[in-house]
Amino acid sequence: MSLDAVLSRIDTDLPQALHRLLELLRIPSISTDPAFKPDCARAADWLVEDLKSLGFEAASRPTPGHPMVVAHGGSGDKHLLFYGHYDVQPVDPLNLWDRDPFDPAVQDTPTGKVIRGRGAADDKGQLMTFLEACRAWKAVHGTLPGKLTIFLEGEEESGSPSLIPFMQANAAELKADIALICDTGLFDDNTPAITTMLRGLLGEELTIHAANKDLHSGSYGGAAANPIKILSKILGNLTDATGRIVIPNFYDGVTELPDSIRQQWQSLSFDHAKFLGDVGLSIPIGEQDRTPLEMLWSRPTAEINGIWGGYTGEGFKTVLPAQAHAKVSFRLVGDQDADAIRSNFRAWVEAQVPADCRVEWKGHGGGGASVMSITDPAFEAARQALTDEWHVPAAYIGCGGSIPIAGYFKTYLDMDAMLIGFGRDDDQIHSPNEKYDLECFHKGIRSWARILQKLA
């Protein structure tokens, strides 16, 4: 089928595509605030009607929270599922916005035109790149580009409480050959990317209890246990002098990068000095025998996210506190077992606590990493499609953060996910004045048309 005609249609219809996106952006679908529940339902209904106009059988499906939008259409040997989310983050602090977050507009900036508004990049603009590619294909060929399922969530920005139960209850309907997720970004401003590695996440909160009440440091200092000192010493020893994490068996399940991926990452010429310099730092901290990109994308971490205890107000109070607290998180890679790491971390801490003190624990969730198998020919086909559109070799990259839906597709539907997005680092998602570059919106639509031609 002719791709040139589809790409030409995308270029010609860009003003109409932009109009549709702005219409969707005007709906304040903030999922975490109950006051906006009707607006979330309205966004779902808007998408249902738009999908129906493309020839999909589409419906807003109820959940205990916000609706899921599910649509099916087209035909072909390869069944593709596309996932996105229509809910958005809250807009606070409102006074830092330059305009009403839900009165979106196209603005001129020194680096080009941008679409300004909440949800412009995360994730309404991104999900509409896929739908607009389908629209152009349908307009040219009279059919959708293959057998497609569209799965749009309304709770991604509020923890996805309904997602797993919905996937389990509808597994047979949702299962496809591969999932496509458009909620990521470019490697840099001009290099398209497919994310193939996502780190998992484990959170722990601990409290060390010492005396049964706060003590006067003059009366008890030197003889009584100080839980802040105990906690600080333990957490200060989480890593050795080389940056290696010392918890027993912590590296079980950590796999080495394939040489092909390592070479590709090296070819990206990642500027770690600029990366750190942008936040006022200069020296990489971590495993000293690893490159900065390896540390960010393919190596596990242990980080202290908060620590407190005793008196922290104005002035001074000479107190020996009865308690000290900390929050610690671990980014996981490969086949690391979150439950085993939680158990080993707790045992490692408790072995260092004096016998007359105790540790109280509170877990904050945990999930393993996601690693996509790029041996599937679909990955290389999509990479070539991106390269053709952007005229820069597309890269397989990792992601230091976690995108749970990718792992859920593997766990609950037994299918891999391909993460392709067109956001840029300065899109200010989750922050005031969120934007989406018009160039990324346009080239994102064209990219999906190319990918669909190769995959469907």
Coordinates of C-alpha atoms in Angstrom, one line a residue:
M1 CA 0.0 0.0 0.0
S2 CA 1.2 3.5 -0.8
L3 CA 2.8 5.2 2.1
D4 CA 3.6 8.5 0.3
A5 CA -0.1 9.3 -0.1
V6 CA -0.7 8.7 3.6
L7 CA 2.2 10.9 4.6
S8 CA 1.0 13.6 2.2
R9 CA -2.5 13.4 3.8
I10 CA -1.0 13.8 7.3
D11 CA 0.8 16.9 6.2
T12 CA -2.3 18.4 4.5
D13 CA -4.6 17.6 7.5
L14 CA -2.2 18.8 10.2
P15 CA -4.4 21.9 11.1
Q16 CA -7.4 19.6 11.5
A17 CA -5.4 17.1 13.6
L18 CA -4.2 20.0 15.8
H19 CA -7.8 21.3 16.2
R20 CA -8.9 17.8 17.4
L21 CA -6.1 17.7 19.9
L22 CA -6.9 21.1 21.3
E23 CA -10.5 20.0 21.7
L24 CA -9.4 17.0 23.8
L25 CA -7.0 19.2 25.8
R26 CA -9.9 21.5 26.9
I27 CA -11.4 18.6 28.9
P28 CA -9.9 18.8 32.5
S29 CA -9.6 15.0 33.0
I30 CA -7.7 15.1 36.3
S31 CA -8.0 11.6 37.6
T32 CA -6.7 12.0 41.1
D33 CA -9.3 14.7 42.1
P34 CA -12.9 13.4 42.6
A35 CA -14.3 16.8 41.6
F36 CA -13.2 16.1 38.0
K37 CA -14.8 12.6 37.7
P38 CA -17.4 13.9 35.2
D39 CA -14.7 15.4 33.1
C40 CA -12.8 12.1 33.0
A41 CA -16.0 10.4 31.8
R42 CA -16.4 13.2 29.2
A43 CA -12.9 12.7 27.9
A44 CA -13.5 9.0 27.5
D45 CA -16.7 9.6 25.6
W46 CA -14.9 12.1 23.4
L47 CA -12.4 9.5 22.5
V48 CA -15.1 6.8 21.9
E49 CA -16.8 9.1 19.4
D50 CA -13.5 9.9 17.7
L51 CA -12.6 6.2 17.4
K52 CA -16.1 5.4 16.0
S53 CA -15.6 8.1 13.3
L54 CA -12.5 6.1 12.2
G55 CA -14.5 2.8 11.9
F56 CA -13.6 1.3 15.2
E57 CA -16.1 -0.5 17.4
A58 CA -15.5 1.5 20.5
A59 CA -17.0 1.8 24.0
S60 CA -16.4 3.5 27.3
R61 CA -16.1 0.6 29.8
P62 CA -16.9 1.2 33.4
T63 CA -14.5 0.5 36.3
P64 CA -14.7 1.3 40.0
G65 CA -12.8 4.4 39.1
H66 CA -12.6 6.1 35.7
P67 CA -13.7 4.4 32.5
M68 CA -11.4 2.4 30.2
V69 CA -11.8 3.1 26.4
V70 CA -11.6 -0.1 24.4
A71 CA -11.9 -0.2 20.6
H72 CA -11.4 -2.8 17.9
G73 CA -11.0 -2.4 14.2
G74 CA -9.3 -3.5 11.0
S75 CA -8.1 -6.9 9.9
G76 CA -4.8 -8.6 9.2
D77 CA -2.5 -11.3 10.2
K78 CA -0.7 -9.2 12.9
H79 CA -2.8 -8.0 15.8
L80 CA -1.5 -4.8 17.4
L81 CA -2.7 -3.2 20.7
F82 CA -2.1 0.5 21.3
Y83 CA -2.1 1.8 24.9
G84 CA -2.3 5.4 26.1
H85 CA -4.0 7.3 28.9
Y86 CA -6.4 10.2 28.7
D87 CA -6.2 11.4 32.3
V88 CA -3.8 14.2 33.3
Q89 CA -2.0 15.5 36.4
P90 CA -3.4 18.3 38.6
V91 CA -2.4 21.8 37.6
D92 CA -1.2 23.2 40.9
P93 CA 0.4 25.6 41.5
L94 CA -1.9 27.5 39.2
N95 CA -0.2 30.8 39.7
L96 CA 2.9 29.5 37.9
W97 CA 1.0 28.9 34.6
D98 CA 1.2 31.6 32.0
R99 CA -2.3 30.8 30.8
D100 CA -5.3 28.7 31.8
P101 CA -4.0 25.0 31.7
F102 CA -7.2 23.9 30.0
D103 CA -7.3 26.7 27.5
P104 CA -4.7 25.3 25.2
A105 CA -3.0 27.2 22.4
V106 CA -0.2 27.0 19.9
Q107 CA 2.6 29.4 20.8
D108 CA 5.7 30.6 19.1
T109 CA 8.9 30.0 21.1
P110 CA 12.6 30.6 20.3
T111 CA 12.9 26.9 19.4
G112 CA 9.7 26.6 17.4
K113 CA 5.9 26.3 17.8
V114 CA 4.6 24.4 20.8
I115 CA 1.2 23.2 21.9
R116 CA 0.7 24.6 25.5
G117 CA -1.7 23.0 28.0
R118 CA -2.1 20.3 30.6
G119 CA -1.9 16.9 28.9
A120 CA -0.3 18.3 25.7
A121 CA 2.6 15.9 26.0
D122 CA 1.5 13.5 28.8
D123 CA -0.4 11.8 27.2
K124 CA -3.1 13.3 25.1
G125 CA -0.8 14.7 22.4
Q126 CA 1.1 11.4 22.2
L127 CA -2.0 9.1 22.0
M128 CA -3.5 11.4 19.3
T129 CA -0.4 10.9 17.1
F130 CA -1.4 7.2 16.8
L131 CA -5.1 8.0 16.2
E132 CA -4.2 10.6 13.6
A133 CA -2.0 8.1 11.7
C134 CA -4.9 5.7 11.6
R135 CA -7.2 8.5 10.4
A136 CA -4.9 9.4 7.5
W137 CA -4.5 5.8 6.5
K138 CA -8.3 5.3 6.5
A139 CA -8.8 8.4 4.4
V140 CA -6.3 7.2 1.8
H141 CA -7.0 3.5 1.7
G142 CA -10.5 3.2 3.1
T143 CA -9.4 0.7 5.7
L144 CA -7.5 0.8 9.0
P145 CA -3.8 -0.2 8.8
G146 CA -4.2 -3.7 10.1
K147 CA -5.9 -5.5 13.0
L148 CA -5.9 -3.0 15.9
T149 CA -7.1 -2.8 19.5
I150 CA -7.0 0.6 21.2
F151 CA -6.8 0.5 25.0
L152 CA -6.9 3.9 26.7
E153 CA -6.8 4.3 30.5
G154 CA -8.2 7.0 32.7
E155 CA -6.2 6.4 35.9
E156 CA -2.6 6.3 35.0
E157 CA -1.8 9.6 36.8
S158 CA -3.5 8.3 40.0
G159 CA -1.9 4.9 40.4
S160 CA -4.0 2.8 38.0
P161 CA -6.1 1.1 40.7
S162 CA -8.5 -0.4 38.2
L163 CA -6.0 -1.4 35.6
I164 CA -4.9 -4.9 36.7
P165 CA -8.4 -6.1 37.6
F166 CA -9.7 -4.8 34.2
M167 CA -6.8 -6.5 32.3
Q168 CA -7.4 -9.8 34.1
A169 CA -11.2 -9.7 33.5
N170 CA -10.7 -8.9 29.8
A171 CA -7.5 -10.7 29.0
A172 CA -8.9 -12.7 26.1
E173 CA -10.2 -9.5 24.5
L174 CA -7.1 -7.5 25.0
K175 CA -4.4 -10.0 24.1
A176 CA -2.6 -9.2 20.9
D177 CA 0.8 -10.0 19.2
I178 CA 2.5 -6.9 20.7
A179 CA 1.6 -3.8 22.6
L180 CA 2.5 -0.3 21.5
I181 CA 2.9 2.3 24.2
C182 CA 3.3 6.0 23.4
D183 CA 4.2 7.5 26.7
T184 CA 8.0 8.0 26.4
G185 CA 10.2 10.3 24.6
L186 CA 13.1 10.9 22.2
F187 CA 16.7 10.2 23.3
D188 CA 17.5 13.8 22.5
D189 CA 15.8 16.5 20.5
N190 CA 16.4 14.8 17.2
T191 CA 17.0 11.1 17.9
P192 CA 14.0 8.8 17.9
A193 CA 14.1 5.9 20.3
I194 CA 12.5 2.6 21.3
T195 CA 12.7 2.0 25.0
T196 CA 13.5 -1.7 25.7
M197 CA 14.5 -1.6 29.3
L198 CA 12.6 -0.2 32.3
R199 CA 13.8 -0.4 35.8
G200 CA 11.6 -1.8 38.5
L201 CA 10.9 -0.1 41.9
L202 CA 10.8 -1.1 45.5
G203 CA 10.1 1.2 48.4
E204 CA 10.7 0.8 52.1
E205 CA 10.1 3.0 55.1
L206 CA 11.8 2.2 58.4
T207 CA 11.7 3.5 61.9
I208 CA 14.3 2.7 64.5
H209 CA 13.0 2.8 68.1
A210 CA 15.4 3.3 70.9
A211 CA 14.3 4.7 74.4
N212 CA 10.7 4.8 75.3
K213 CA 10.7 8.6 75.2
D214 CA 12.9 11.5 74.1
L215 CA 15.9 12.0 76.4
H216 CA 18.0 14.9 77.7
S217 CA 21.3 14.6 75.9
G218 CA 23.1 16.0 79.0
S219 CA 21.7 13.3 81.2
Y220 CA 21.8 10.3 78.8
G221 CA 24.2 11.3 76.0
G222 CA 27.1 8.8 75.7
A223 CA 25.2 6.0 77.5
A224 CA 21.8 5.8 75.7
A225 CA 21.4 4.6 72.1
N226 CA 20.7 7.4 69.6
P227 CA 18.5 6.1 66.8
I228 CA 19.5 8.8 64.4
K229 CA 23.2 7.8 64.7
I230 CA 22.3 4.1 64.3
L231 CA 20.2 4.8 61.3
S232 CA 22.7 7.1 59.7
K233 CA 25.5 4.6 60.1
I234 CA 23.5 1.8 58.6
L235 CA 22.3 3.7 55.6
G236 CA 25.7 5.3 55.1
N237 CA 27.1 1.8 54.5
L238 CA 24.6 0.8 51.8
T239 CA 27.4 1.1 49.2
D240 CA 31.1 0.4 49.4
A241 CA 33.9 2.6 48.2
T242 CA 33.4 1.5 44.5
G243 CA 29.7 2.3 44.5
R244 CA 28.6 -1.3 44.8
I245 CA 25.5 -2.0 46.9
V246 CA 26.5 -4.3 49.8
I247 CA 23.1 -5.9 50.7
P248 CA 23.6 -9.7 50.6
N249 CA 22.5 -11.3 47.3
F250 CA 21.4 -7.9 46.0
Y251 CA 22.8 -8.5 42.5
D252 CA 21.1 -11.9 42.0
G253 CA 19.3 -11.6 38.7
V254 CA 21.2 -8.6 37.4
T255 CA 22.3 -9.4 33.8
E256 CA 25.0 -7.9 31.7
L257 CA 24.2 -5.8 28.6
P258 CA 24.4 -7.6 25.3
D259 CA 27.4 -6.3 23.4
S260 CA 25.2 -5.0 20.6
I261 CA 23.2 -2.8 23.0
R262 CA 26.4 -1.6 24.8
Q263 CA 27.9 -0.5 21.5
Q264 CA 24.8 1.3 20.4
W265 CA 24.6 3.2 23.7
Q266 CA 28.2 4.2 23.3
S267 CA 27.5 5.5 19.9
L268 CA 24.9 7.9 21.3
S269 CA 27.7 10.0 22.7
F270 CA 25.9 10.8 25.9
D271 CA 27.3 13.9 27.5
H272 CA 27.3 13.1 31.2
A273 CA 29.1 16.3 32.0
K274 CA 26.2 18.3 30.6
F275 CA 23.7 16.0 32.1
L276 CA 25.1 16.5 35.6
G277 CA 26.1 20.1 34.9
D278 CA 22.5 21.1 34.1
V279 CA 21.6 20.3 37.8
G280 CA 24.8 21.8 39.3
L281 CA 26.8 18.6 39.6
S282 CA 29.9 17.3 37.8
I283 CA 31.1 13.9 39.2
P284 CA 29.1 10.6 38.4
I285 CA 28.4 8.7 41.6
G286 CA 27.7 5.0 41.4
E287 CA 29.5 1.8 40.3
Q288 CA 32.8 3.1 39.1
D289 CA 33.4 0.5 36.5
R290 CA 30.2 1.4 34.6
T291 CA 29.4 4.2 32.2
P292 CA 26.9 6.9 33.2
L293 CA 24.3 5.5 30.7
E294 CA 24.7 2.0 32.1
M295 CA 24.2 3.4 35.6
L296 CA 21.0 5.2 34.6
W297 CA 19.4 2.5 32.4
S298 CA 20.7 -1.0 33.2
R299 CA 22.1 -1.0 36.7
P300 CA 20.2 -1.2 40.1
T301 CA 20.3 1.5 42.7
A302 CA 19.7 2.1 46.4
E303 CA 18.7 5.6 47.3
I304 CA 17.8 7.3 50.6
N305 CA 14.8 9.5 49.7
G306 CA 14.2 11.0 53.2
I307 CA 15.6 10.8 56.7
W308 CA 14.3 12.6 59.8
G309 CA 14.1 12.4 63.6
G310 CA 14.6 14.5 66.7
Y311 CA 14.2 18.3 66.8
T312 CA 14.3 20.1 63.5
G313 CA 12.5 23.4 64.3
E314 CA 13.9 26.8 64.8
G315 CA 16.6 27.3 67.5
F316 CA 18.1 24.3 69.3
K317 CA 16.9 21.5 71.5
T318 CA 19.5 19.1 73.1
V319 CA 17.4 15.9 72.7
L320 CA 18.2 12.3 72.2
P321 CA 15.2 11.2 70.1
A322 CA 13.3 8.0 70.8
Q323 CA 12.9 7.4 67.1
A324 CA 14.5 7.9 63.7
H325 CA 12.9 7.4 60.3
A326 CA 14.0 7.0 56.7
K327 CA 12.5 6.2 53.3
V328 CA 14.7 4.1 51.0
S329 CA 14.0 3.1 47.4
F330 CA 15.6 0.6 45.0
R331 CA 15.5 0.7 41.2
L332 CA 15.7 -2.9 40.0
V333 CA 16.9 -4.4 36.7
G334 CA 17.0 -7.7 34.9
D335 CA 15.4 -10.5 36.9
Q336 CA 15.9 -9.0 40.4
D337 CA 13.2 -10.3 42.8
A338 CA 11.6 -7.4 44.6
D339 CA 10.4 -9.6 47.5
A340 CA 13.8 -11.2 48.0
I341 CA 15.5 -7.8 48.1
R342 CA 12.9 -6.5 50.6
S343 CA 13.6 -9.5 52.8
N344 CA 17.4 -9.2 52.5
F345 CA 17.4 -5.5 53.1
R346 CA 15.4 -5.9 56.3
A347 CA 17.6 -8.7 57.6
W348 CA 20.7 -6.6 56.8
V349 CA 19.4 -3.6 58.7
E350 CA 18.2 -5.5 61.7
A351 CA 21.5 -7.3 62.1
Q352 CA 23.1 -3.9 62.7
V353 CA 20.6 -2.6 65.3
P354 CA 21.5 -2.9 69.0
A355 CA 19.7 -5.6 70.9
D356 CA 17.7 -3.2 73.0
C357 CA 16.4 -1.3 69.9
R358 CA 13.9 -2.4 67.3
V359 CA 13.0 -1.7 63.7
E360 CA 9.5 -1.0 62.5
W361 CA 8.9 -1.5 58.8
K362 CA 6.4 -0.2 56.2
G363 CA 6.6 -1.4 52.6
H364 CA 5.7 1.0 49.8
G365 CA 5.1 -1.4 46.9
G366 CA 7.5 -3.2 44.7
G367 CA 7.8 -4.5 41.2
G368 CA 10.4 -6.0 38.9
A369 CA 12.1 -4.6 35.8
S370 CA 10.8 -5.0 32.3
V371 CA 13.2 -6.1 29.5
M372 CA 11.8 -6.3 26.0
S373 CA 13.1 -9.0 23.6
I374 CA 14.4 -7.1 20.6
T375 CA 14.8 -10.5 18.8
D376 CA 11.2 -10.0 17.7
P377 CA 11.5 -8.7 14.1
A378 CA 8.9 -6.0 14.9
F379 CA 11.4 -4.1 16.9
E380 CA 13.9 -3.7 14.1
A381 CA 11.1 -2.9 11.6
A382 CA 9.9 -0.1 13.9
R383 CA 13.5 1.1 14.4
Q384 CA 13.9 1.4 10.6
A385 CA 10.6 3.2 10.2
L386 CA 11.7 5.8 12.8
T387 CA 15.1 6.2 11.2
D388 CA 13.4 6.8 7.8
E389 CA 11.2 9.5 9.3
W390 CA 13.7 11.4 11.4
H391 CA 16.7 10.9 9.1
V392 CA 18.7 9.9 12.3
P393 CA 19.5 6.3 13.3
A394 CA 16.8 5.4 15.9
A395 CA 18.2 4.0 19.1
Y396 CA 17.2 1.2 21.5
I397 CA 17.5 2.9 24.9
G398 CA 16.8 2.2 28.5
C399 CA 14.7 4.2 31.0
G400 CA 15.8 4.9 34.5
G401 CA 12.2 5.2 35.7
S402 CA 9.4 2.7 35.8
I403 CA 6.4 2.4 33.5
P404 CA 4.3 -0.4 35.1
I405 CA 2.0 -1.0 32.2
A406 CA 4.8 -2.5 30.1
G407 CA 5.3 -5.2 32.8
Y408 CA 1.6 -5.7 33.2
F409 CA 1.2 -6.6 29.5
K410 CA 3.9 -9.3 30.0
T411 CA 2.5 -10.6 33.3
Y412 CA -1.2 -10.6 32.6
L413 CA -1.4 -10.8 28.8
D414 CA 1.9 -12.6 28.0
M415 CA 2.9 -10.1 25.4
D416 CA 5.9 -7.8 24.9
A417 CA 5.5 -4.0 24.7
M418 CA 7.2 -1.6 22.4
L419 CA 7.6 1.8 23.9
I420 CA 7.8 4.6 21.3
G421 CA 7.2 8.2 22.2
F422 CA 7.9 11.6 20.8
G423 CA 8.3 13.8 23.9
R424 CA 11.3 16.0 24.7
D425 CA 13.0 16.5 28.0
D426 CA 11.8 20.1 28.3
D427 CA 8.1 19.3 27.8
Q428 CA 7.5 20.1 31.5
I429 CA 5.1 17.3 32.0
H430 CA 3.6 17.2 35.6
S431 CA 4.7 20.9 35.9
P432 CA 3.3 24.3 35.1
N433 CA 3.3 25.3 31.4
E434 CA 3.4 21.8 30.0
K435 CA 4.0 21.8 26.2
Y436 CA 4.3 19.5 23.2
D437 CA 6.4 20.6 20.3
L438 CA 4.3 20.9 17.2
E439 CA 7.2 19.3 15.2
C440 CA 7.0 16.2 17.5
F441 CA 3.3 16.0 17.1
H442 CA 3.5 16.2 13.3
K443 CA 6.5 13.8 13.0
G444 CA 5.0 11.5 15.6
I445 CA 1.9 11.0 13.4
R446 CA 4.1 10.4 10.3
S447 CA 6.3 8.0 12.4
W448 CA 3.3 5.9 13.4
A449 CA 2.1 5.7 9.8
R450 CA 5.5 4.3 8.8
I451 CA 5.6 1.9 11.7
L452 CA 2.1 0.6 11.0
Q453 CA 3.0 0.0 7.4
K454 CA 5.8 -2.3 8.5
L455 CA 4.1 -4.0 11.3
A456 CA 0.4 -4.5 10.3

